[in-house]
């Protein structure tokens, strides 16, 4: 037998034992350590499994980590890049500076391990560094999308801080699978909605329903300025006064309540005509209620609304009414019976705290009469200078 063969046989055995140990690391880490004591990843797994078992048994995370710190150190001696061993040592460390030093090393060597990234996230949140928190969460969710819903609440809480807006814009410009689900979650959180509206104006979102919910929620909170800025962005109109500058309110229903919200029922409904120049109204005998309404900002007292109404049954088998209410208080300011032909409504002076009003069109069909049908032209806004 040659010298090479004598040297090669034990070396081959060592390599085989190491390969088997590596293969068993996740399935049976204890056996992997027995087969190959230098397997740092196996020691890391043994330490982390023991840590988890102790925490599940009611031991504090700190005490569980201290109990497994010796094995974690052994793992790092063999495998300096073992992220969960670093996580255990960080949790076990009582000295803040030493703990930060451990986490700083972890942040440099591994950006995928969930326990380590969770500790980095916790530290960022404790420091109030929401921009860093957002970036860490993005790393976590790209690797572990199955945990997305668990992290949505801290993400939404971070979005409530205006300083995170640039970070969220950079983050959500991408198209990670979890982004849309997070936006759908954030739109339900009032504390995040104002900043979410600002973020939305800088990113691409192909979900008109989400945009509608966000605008509606902002209006319900009386965050009219934020809602209007988003509406202007989405509807591609020059500014909030665009309807007034154009001289007429279109019958658009894309983004209520800045556009019209229309009833679409079997017995009561309203819809724009095909050319968009008229509103078609329908009510069966005995039916009635609001068929269309929208929000409108009027900056000057004494403005007027002018429009035309038609329909062979208008006045004969039913009636239309225009109601004007304060959007903030809900108080009815005035009501006006719509007549066939030209209608001219001089608006009452508005109080200083009611610069947002709701225009509502009510239709009612008389019982025992034919189906009520009517048509309204677009509404012209007249100012004192007209």
Short mmCIF file of N, CA and C in Angstrom, two decimals, residues 95-194:
data_model
loop_
_atom_site.label_atom_id
_atom_site.label_comp_id
_atom_site.label_asym_id
_atom_site.label_seq_id
_atom_site.Cartn_x
_atom_site.Cartn_y
_atom_site.Cartn_z
N UNK A 95 -25.04 43.92 28.11
CA UNK A 95 -24.40 45.20 27.85
C UNK A 95 -24.85 45.72 26.48
N UNK A 96 -25.48 46.90 26.47
CA UNK A 96 -26.04 47.45 25.23
C UNK A 96 -24.99 47.65 24.15
N UNK A 97 -23.79 48.15 24.54
CA UNK A 97 -22.75 48.40 23.54
C UNK A 97 -22.25 47.10 22.92
N UNK A 98 -22.07 46.08 23.76
CA UNK A 98 -21.63 44.79 23.24
C UNK A 98 -22.72 44.17 22.36
N UNK A 99 -23.95 44.31 22.80
CA UNK A 99 -25.07 43.77 22.01
C UNK A 99 -25.12 44.45 20.64
N UNK A 100 -24.96 45.78 20.62
CA UNK A 100 -24.96 46.50 19.35
C UNK A 100 -23.82 46.04 18.44
N UNK A 101 -22.67 45.78 19.07
CA UNK A 101 -21.51 45.33 18.27
C UNK A 101 -21.80 43.98 17.62
N UNK A 102 -22.44 43.09 18.38
CA UNK A 102 -22.80 41.77 17.82
C UNK A 102 -23.78 41.93 16.66
N UNK A 103 -24.79 42.78 16.86
CA UNK A 103 -25.80 42.99 15.82
C UNK A 103 -25.20 43.66 14.59
N UNK A 104 -24.25 44.57 14.82
CA UNK A 104 -23.59 45.23 13.68
C UNK A 104 -22.85 44.21 12.82
N UNK A 105 -22.19 43.24 13.48
CA UNK A 105 -21.53 42.17 12.73
C UNK A 105 -22.56 41.35 11.96
N UNK A 106 -23.66 41.00 12.64
CA UNK A 106 -24.72 40.23 11.99
C UNK A 106 -25.30 40.94 10.79
N UNK A 107 -25.47 42.26 10.90
CA UNK A 107 -26.04 43.04 9.80
C UNK A 107 -25.14 43.00 8.57
N UNK A 108 -23.87 42.86 8.79
CA UNK A 108 -22.92 42.85 7.67
C UNK A 108 -22.83 41.48 6.99
N UNK A 109 -22.98 40.40 7.79
CA UNK A 109 -22.70 39.08 7.22
C UNK A 109 -23.93 38.37 6.69
N UNK A 110 -25.14 38.76 7.13
CA UNK A 110 -26.32 38.01 6.69
C UNK A 110 -27.53 38.92 6.65
N UNK A 111 -28.19 38.98 5.51
CA UNK A 111 -29.38 39.81 5.35
C UNK A 111 -30.62 38.97 5.06
N UNK A 112 -30.55 37.67 5.35
CA UNK A 112 -31.65 36.77 5.02
C UNK A 112 -32.23 36.05 6.23
N UNK A 113 -31.42 35.85 7.28
CA UNK A 113 -31.86 35.05 8.41
C UNK A 113 -32.93 35.78 9.22
N UNK A 114 -34.07 35.12 9.41
CA UNK A 114 -35.22 35.77 10.06
C UNK A 114 -34.95 36.16 11.51
N UNK A 115 -34.43 35.28 12.38
CA UNK A 115 -34.19 35.70 13.77
C UNK A 115 -33.25 36.89 13.88
N UNK A 116 -32.16 36.86 13.10
CA UNK A 116 -31.20 37.96 13.16
C UNK A 116 -31.83 39.25 12.63
N UNK A 117 -32.52 39.17 11.51
CA UNK A 117 -33.16 40.37 10.95
C UNK A 117 -34.24 40.91 11.89
N UNK A 118 -34.92 40.01 12.60
CA UNK A 118 -35.94 40.46 13.56
C UNK A 118 -35.30 41.25 14.70
N UNK A 119 -34.12 40.83 15.16
CA UNK A 119 -33.42 41.58 16.20
C UNK A 119 -32.98 42.94 15.68
N UNK A 120 -32.51 42.98 14.45
CA UNK A 120 -32.13 44.27 13.85
C UNK A 120 -33.34 45.18 13.71
N UNK A 121 -34.48 44.60 13.36
CA UNK A 121 -35.71 45.38 13.26
C UNK A 121 -36.11 45.93 14.63
N UNK A 122 -36.03 45.06 15.64
CA UNK A 122 -36.38 45.51 16.99
C UNK A 122 -35.50 46.67 17.43
N UNK A 123 -34.21 46.58 17.13
CA UNK A 123 -33.30 47.67 17.50
C UNK A 123 -33.63 48.96 16.76
N UNK A 124 -33.91 48.85 15.48
CA UNK A 124 -34.25 50.04 14.70
C UNK A 124 -35.52 50.71 15.24
N UNK A 125 -36.51 49.90 15.62
CA UNK A 125 -37.75 50.46 16.17
C UNK A 125 -37.52 51.10 17.52
N UNK A 126 -36.68 50.47 18.35
CA UNK A 126 -36.36 51.05 19.66
C UNK A 126 -35.67 52.40 19.51
N UNK A 127 -34.85 52.53 18.48
CA UNK A 127 -34.14 53.79 18.24
C UNK A 127 -35.02 54.82 17.54
N UNK A 128 -36.20 54.41 17.11
CA UNK A 128 -37.07 55.32 16.37
C UNK A 128 -36.59 55.55 14.95
N UNK A 129 -35.75 54.67 14.46
CA UNK A 129 -35.23 54.80 13.09
C UNK A 129 -36.18 54.06 12.14
N UNK A 130 -37.26 54.74 11.78
CA UNK A 130 -38.29 54.08 10.99
C UNK A 130 -37.86 53.82 9.55
N UNK A 131 -37.00 54.67 9.02
CA UNK A 131 -36.52 54.44 7.65
C UNK A 131 -35.73 53.13 7.57
N UNK A 132 -34.84 52.90 8.56
CA UNK A 132 -34.10 51.65 8.59
C UNK A 132 -35.04 50.47 8.83
N UNK A 133 -36.06 50.69 9.67
CA UNK A 133 -37.04 49.63 9.94
C UNK A 133 -37.72 49.18 8.66
N UNK A 134 -38.09 50.13 7.83
CA UNK A 134 -38.76 49.81 6.57
C UNK A 134 -37.86 48.97 5.68
N UNK A 135 -36.58 49.32 5.59
CA UNK A 135 -35.66 48.58 4.74
C UNK A 135 -35.44 47.16 5.27
N UNK A 136 -35.35 47.01 6.60
CA UNK A 136 -35.17 45.68 7.18
C UNK A 136 -36.41 44.83 6.93
N UNK A 137 -37.58 45.42 7.11
CA UNK A 137 -38.82 44.70 6.86
C UNK A 137 -38.91 44.24 5.41
N UNK A 138 -38.47 45.08 4.51
CA UNK A 138 -38.49 44.70 3.10
C UNK A 138 -37.60 43.49 2.86
N UNK A 139 -36.41 43.48 3.48
CA UNK A 139 -35.52 42.32 3.33
C UNK A 139 -36.17 41.06 3.88
N UNK A 140 -36.80 41.19 5.04
CA UNK A 140 -37.46 40.03 5.66
C UNK A 140 -38.55 39.49 4.75
N UNK A 141 -39.38 40.37 4.24
CA UNK A 141 -40.57 39.93 3.50
C UNK A 141 -40.24 39.43 2.10
N UNK A 142 -39.14 39.87 1.55
CA UNK A 142 -38.73 39.34 0.25
C UNK A 142 -38.27 37.88 0.38
N UNK A 143 -37.62 37.58 1.50
CA UNK A 143 -37.12 36.23 1.73
C UNK A 143 -38.19 35.34 2.37
N UNK A 144 -39.01 35.95 3.22
CA UNK A 144 -40.02 35.18 3.96
C UNK A 144 -41.41 35.81 3.76
N UNK A 145 -41.95 35.76 2.55
CA UNK A 145 -43.26 36.38 2.30
C UNK A 145 -44.38 35.77 3.12
N UNK A 146 -44.19 34.55 3.60
CA UNK A 146 -45.24 33.90 4.40
C UNK A 146 -45.48 34.61 5.73
N UNK A 147 -44.53 35.47 6.15
CA UNK A 147 -44.69 36.20 7.41
C UNK A 147 -45.22 37.62 7.20
N UNK A 148 -45.63 37.93 5.99
CA UNK A 148 -45.97 39.31 5.64
C UNK A 148 -47.00 39.92 6.59
N UNK A 149 -48.10 39.21 6.82
CA UNK A 149 -49.18 39.81 7.60
C UNK A 149 -48.74 40.12 9.04
N UNK A 150 -47.77 39.36 9.57
CA UNK A 150 -47.30 39.63 10.93
C UNK A 150 -46.58 40.96 11.02
N UNK A 151 -46.00 41.40 9.92
CA UNK A 151 -45.20 42.63 9.95
C UNK A 151 -45.96 43.84 9.40
N UNK A 152 -47.17 43.64 8.90
CA UNK A 152 -47.88 44.77 8.30
C UNK A 152 -48.21 45.85 9.32
N UNK A 153 -48.56 45.46 10.55
CA UNK A 153 -48.91 46.47 11.55
C UNK A 153 -47.72 47.37 11.88
N UNK A 154 -46.52 46.82 12.20
CA UNK A 154 -45.39 47.74 12.43
C UNK A 154 -45.03 48.57 11.21
N UNK A 155 -45.23 48.01 10.02
CA UNK A 155 -44.98 48.81 8.81
C UNK A 155 -45.95 49.98 8.73
N UNK A 156 -47.23 49.73 8.99
CA UNK A 156 -48.23 50.80 8.96
C UNK A 156 -47.95 51.83 10.04
N UNK A 157 -47.51 51.37 11.21
CA UNK A 157 -47.16 52.31 12.28
C UNK A 157 -45.98 53.17 11.89
N UNK A 158 -45.02 52.57 11.18
CA UNK A 158 -43.88 53.34 10.70
C UNK A 158 -44.31 54.38 9.68
N UNK A 159 -45.27 54.02 8.83
CA UNK A 159 -45.74 54.96 7.80
C UNK A 159 -46.40 56.19 8.41
N UNK A 160 -46.88 56.09 9.63
CA UNK A 160 -47.51 57.24 10.29
C UNK A 160 -46.51 58.35 10.56
N UNK A 161 -45.22 58.04 10.53
CA UNK A 161 -44.16 59.04 10.74
C UNK A 161 -43.81 59.67 9.39
N UNK A 162 -43.98 60.98 9.23
CA UNK A 162 -43.69 61.62 7.94
C UNK A 162 -42.26 61.41 7.47
N UNK A 163 -41.32 61.19 8.40
CA UNK A 163 -39.92 61.02 8.00
C UNK A 163 -39.71 59.74 7.19
N UNK A 164 -40.64 58.80 7.27
CA UNK A 164 -40.47 57.55 6.52
C UNK A 164 -40.98 57.64 5.10
N UNK A 165 -41.61 58.73 4.73
CA UNK A 165 -42.20 58.83 3.39
C UNK A 165 -41.18 58.56 2.28
N UNK A 166 -39.98 59.19 2.31
CA UNK A 166 -39.02 58.89 1.24
C UNK A 166 -38.64 57.41 1.19
N UNK A 167 -38.49 56.78 2.37
CA UNK A 167 -38.12 55.36 2.40
C UNK A 167 -39.22 54.50 1.80
N UNK A 168 -40.47 54.82 2.12
CA UNK A 168 -41.59 54.05 1.57
C UNK A 168 -41.70 54.25 0.06
N UNK A 169 -41.45 55.45 -0.41
CA UNK A 169 -41.50 55.70 -1.86
C UNK A 169 -40.46 54.85 -2.57
N UNK A 170 -39.23 54.84 -2.05
CA UNK A 170 -38.17 54.02 -2.66
C UNK A 170 -38.52 52.54 -2.59
N UNK A 171 -39.07 52.13 -1.46
CA UNK A 171 -39.39 50.73 -1.24
C UNK A 171 -40.50 50.25 -2.18
N UNK A 172 -41.57 51.02 -2.28
CA UNK A 172 -42.77 50.58 -3.00
C UNK A 172 -42.73 50.89 -4.49
N UNK A 173 -41.67 51.55 -4.95
CA UNK A 173 -41.51 51.73 -6.40
C UNK A 173 -41.26 50.40 -7.08
N UNK A 174 -40.72 49.47 -6.31
CA UNK A 174 -40.47 48.13 -6.82
C UNK A 174 -41.78 47.35 -6.87
N UNK A 175 -41.72 46.11 -7.32
CA UNK A 175 -42.94 45.32 -7.45
C UNK A 175 -42.84 44.00 -6.71
N UNK A 176 -42.39 44.04 -5.46
CA UNK A 176 -42.35 42.82 -4.66
C UNK A 176 -43.78 42.32 -4.44
N UNK A 177 -43.98 41.00 -4.38
CA UNK A 177 -45.34 40.45 -4.26
C UNK A 177 -46.12 40.96 -3.06
N UNK A 178 -45.42 41.26 -1.96
CA UNK A 178 -46.13 41.66 -0.74
C UNK A 178 -46.58 43.10 -0.76
N UNK A 179 -46.10 43.92 -1.69
CA UNK A 179 -46.40 45.36 -1.68
C UNK A 179 -47.90 45.64 -1.76
N UNK A 180 -48.58 44.99 -2.69
CA UNK A 180 -50.00 45.28 -2.87
C UNK A 180 -50.81 44.89 -1.64
N UNK A 181 -50.45 43.77 -1.03
CA UNK A 181 -51.17 43.34 0.17
C UNK A 181 -50.95 44.31 1.33
N UNK A 182 -49.73 44.84 1.40
CA UNK A 182 -49.47 45.83 2.45
C UNK A 182 -50.27 47.11 2.21
N UNK A 183 -50.34 47.58 0.98
CA UNK A 183 -51.10 48.79 0.68
C UNK A 183 -52.57 48.60 1.02
N UNK A 184 -53.10 47.41 0.71
CA UNK A 184 -54.49 47.11 1.04
C UNK A 184 -54.70 47.11 2.56
N UNK A 185 -53.67 46.73 3.30
CA UNK A 185 -53.75 46.76 4.77
C UNK A 185 -53.63 48.19 5.28
N UNK A 186 -52.65 48.94 4.77
CA UNK A 186 -52.39 50.29 5.25
C UNK A 186 -53.56 51.23 5.01
N UNK A 187 -54.31 51.00 3.94
CA UNK A 187 -55.43 51.89 3.64
C UNK A 187 -56.54 51.78 4.68
N UNK A 188 -56.50 50.72 5.49
CA UNK A 188 -57.50 50.56 6.56
C UNK A 188 -57.06 51.18 7.88
N UNK A 189 -55.84 51.74 7.93
CA UNK A 189 -55.30 52.29 9.17
C UNK A 189 -55.32 53.82 9.10
N UNK A 190 -56.24 54.46 9.82
CA UNK A 190 -56.37 55.93 9.74
C UNK A 190 -55.08 56.68 10.01
N UNK A 191 -54.25 56.19 10.94
CA UNK A 191 -53.04 56.91 11.31
C UNK A 191 -52.01 56.94 10.17
N UNK A 192 -52.14 56.03 9.19
CA UNK A 192 -51.17 55.97 8.09
C UNK A 192 -51.68 56.62 6.82
N UNK A 193 -52.95 56.97 6.75
CA UNK A 193 -53.56 57.29 5.45
C UNK A 193 -53.07 58.60 4.84
N UNK A 194 -52.81 59.61 5.65
CA UNK A 194 -52.34 60.88 5.08
C UNK A 194 -50.99 60.68 4.39
#
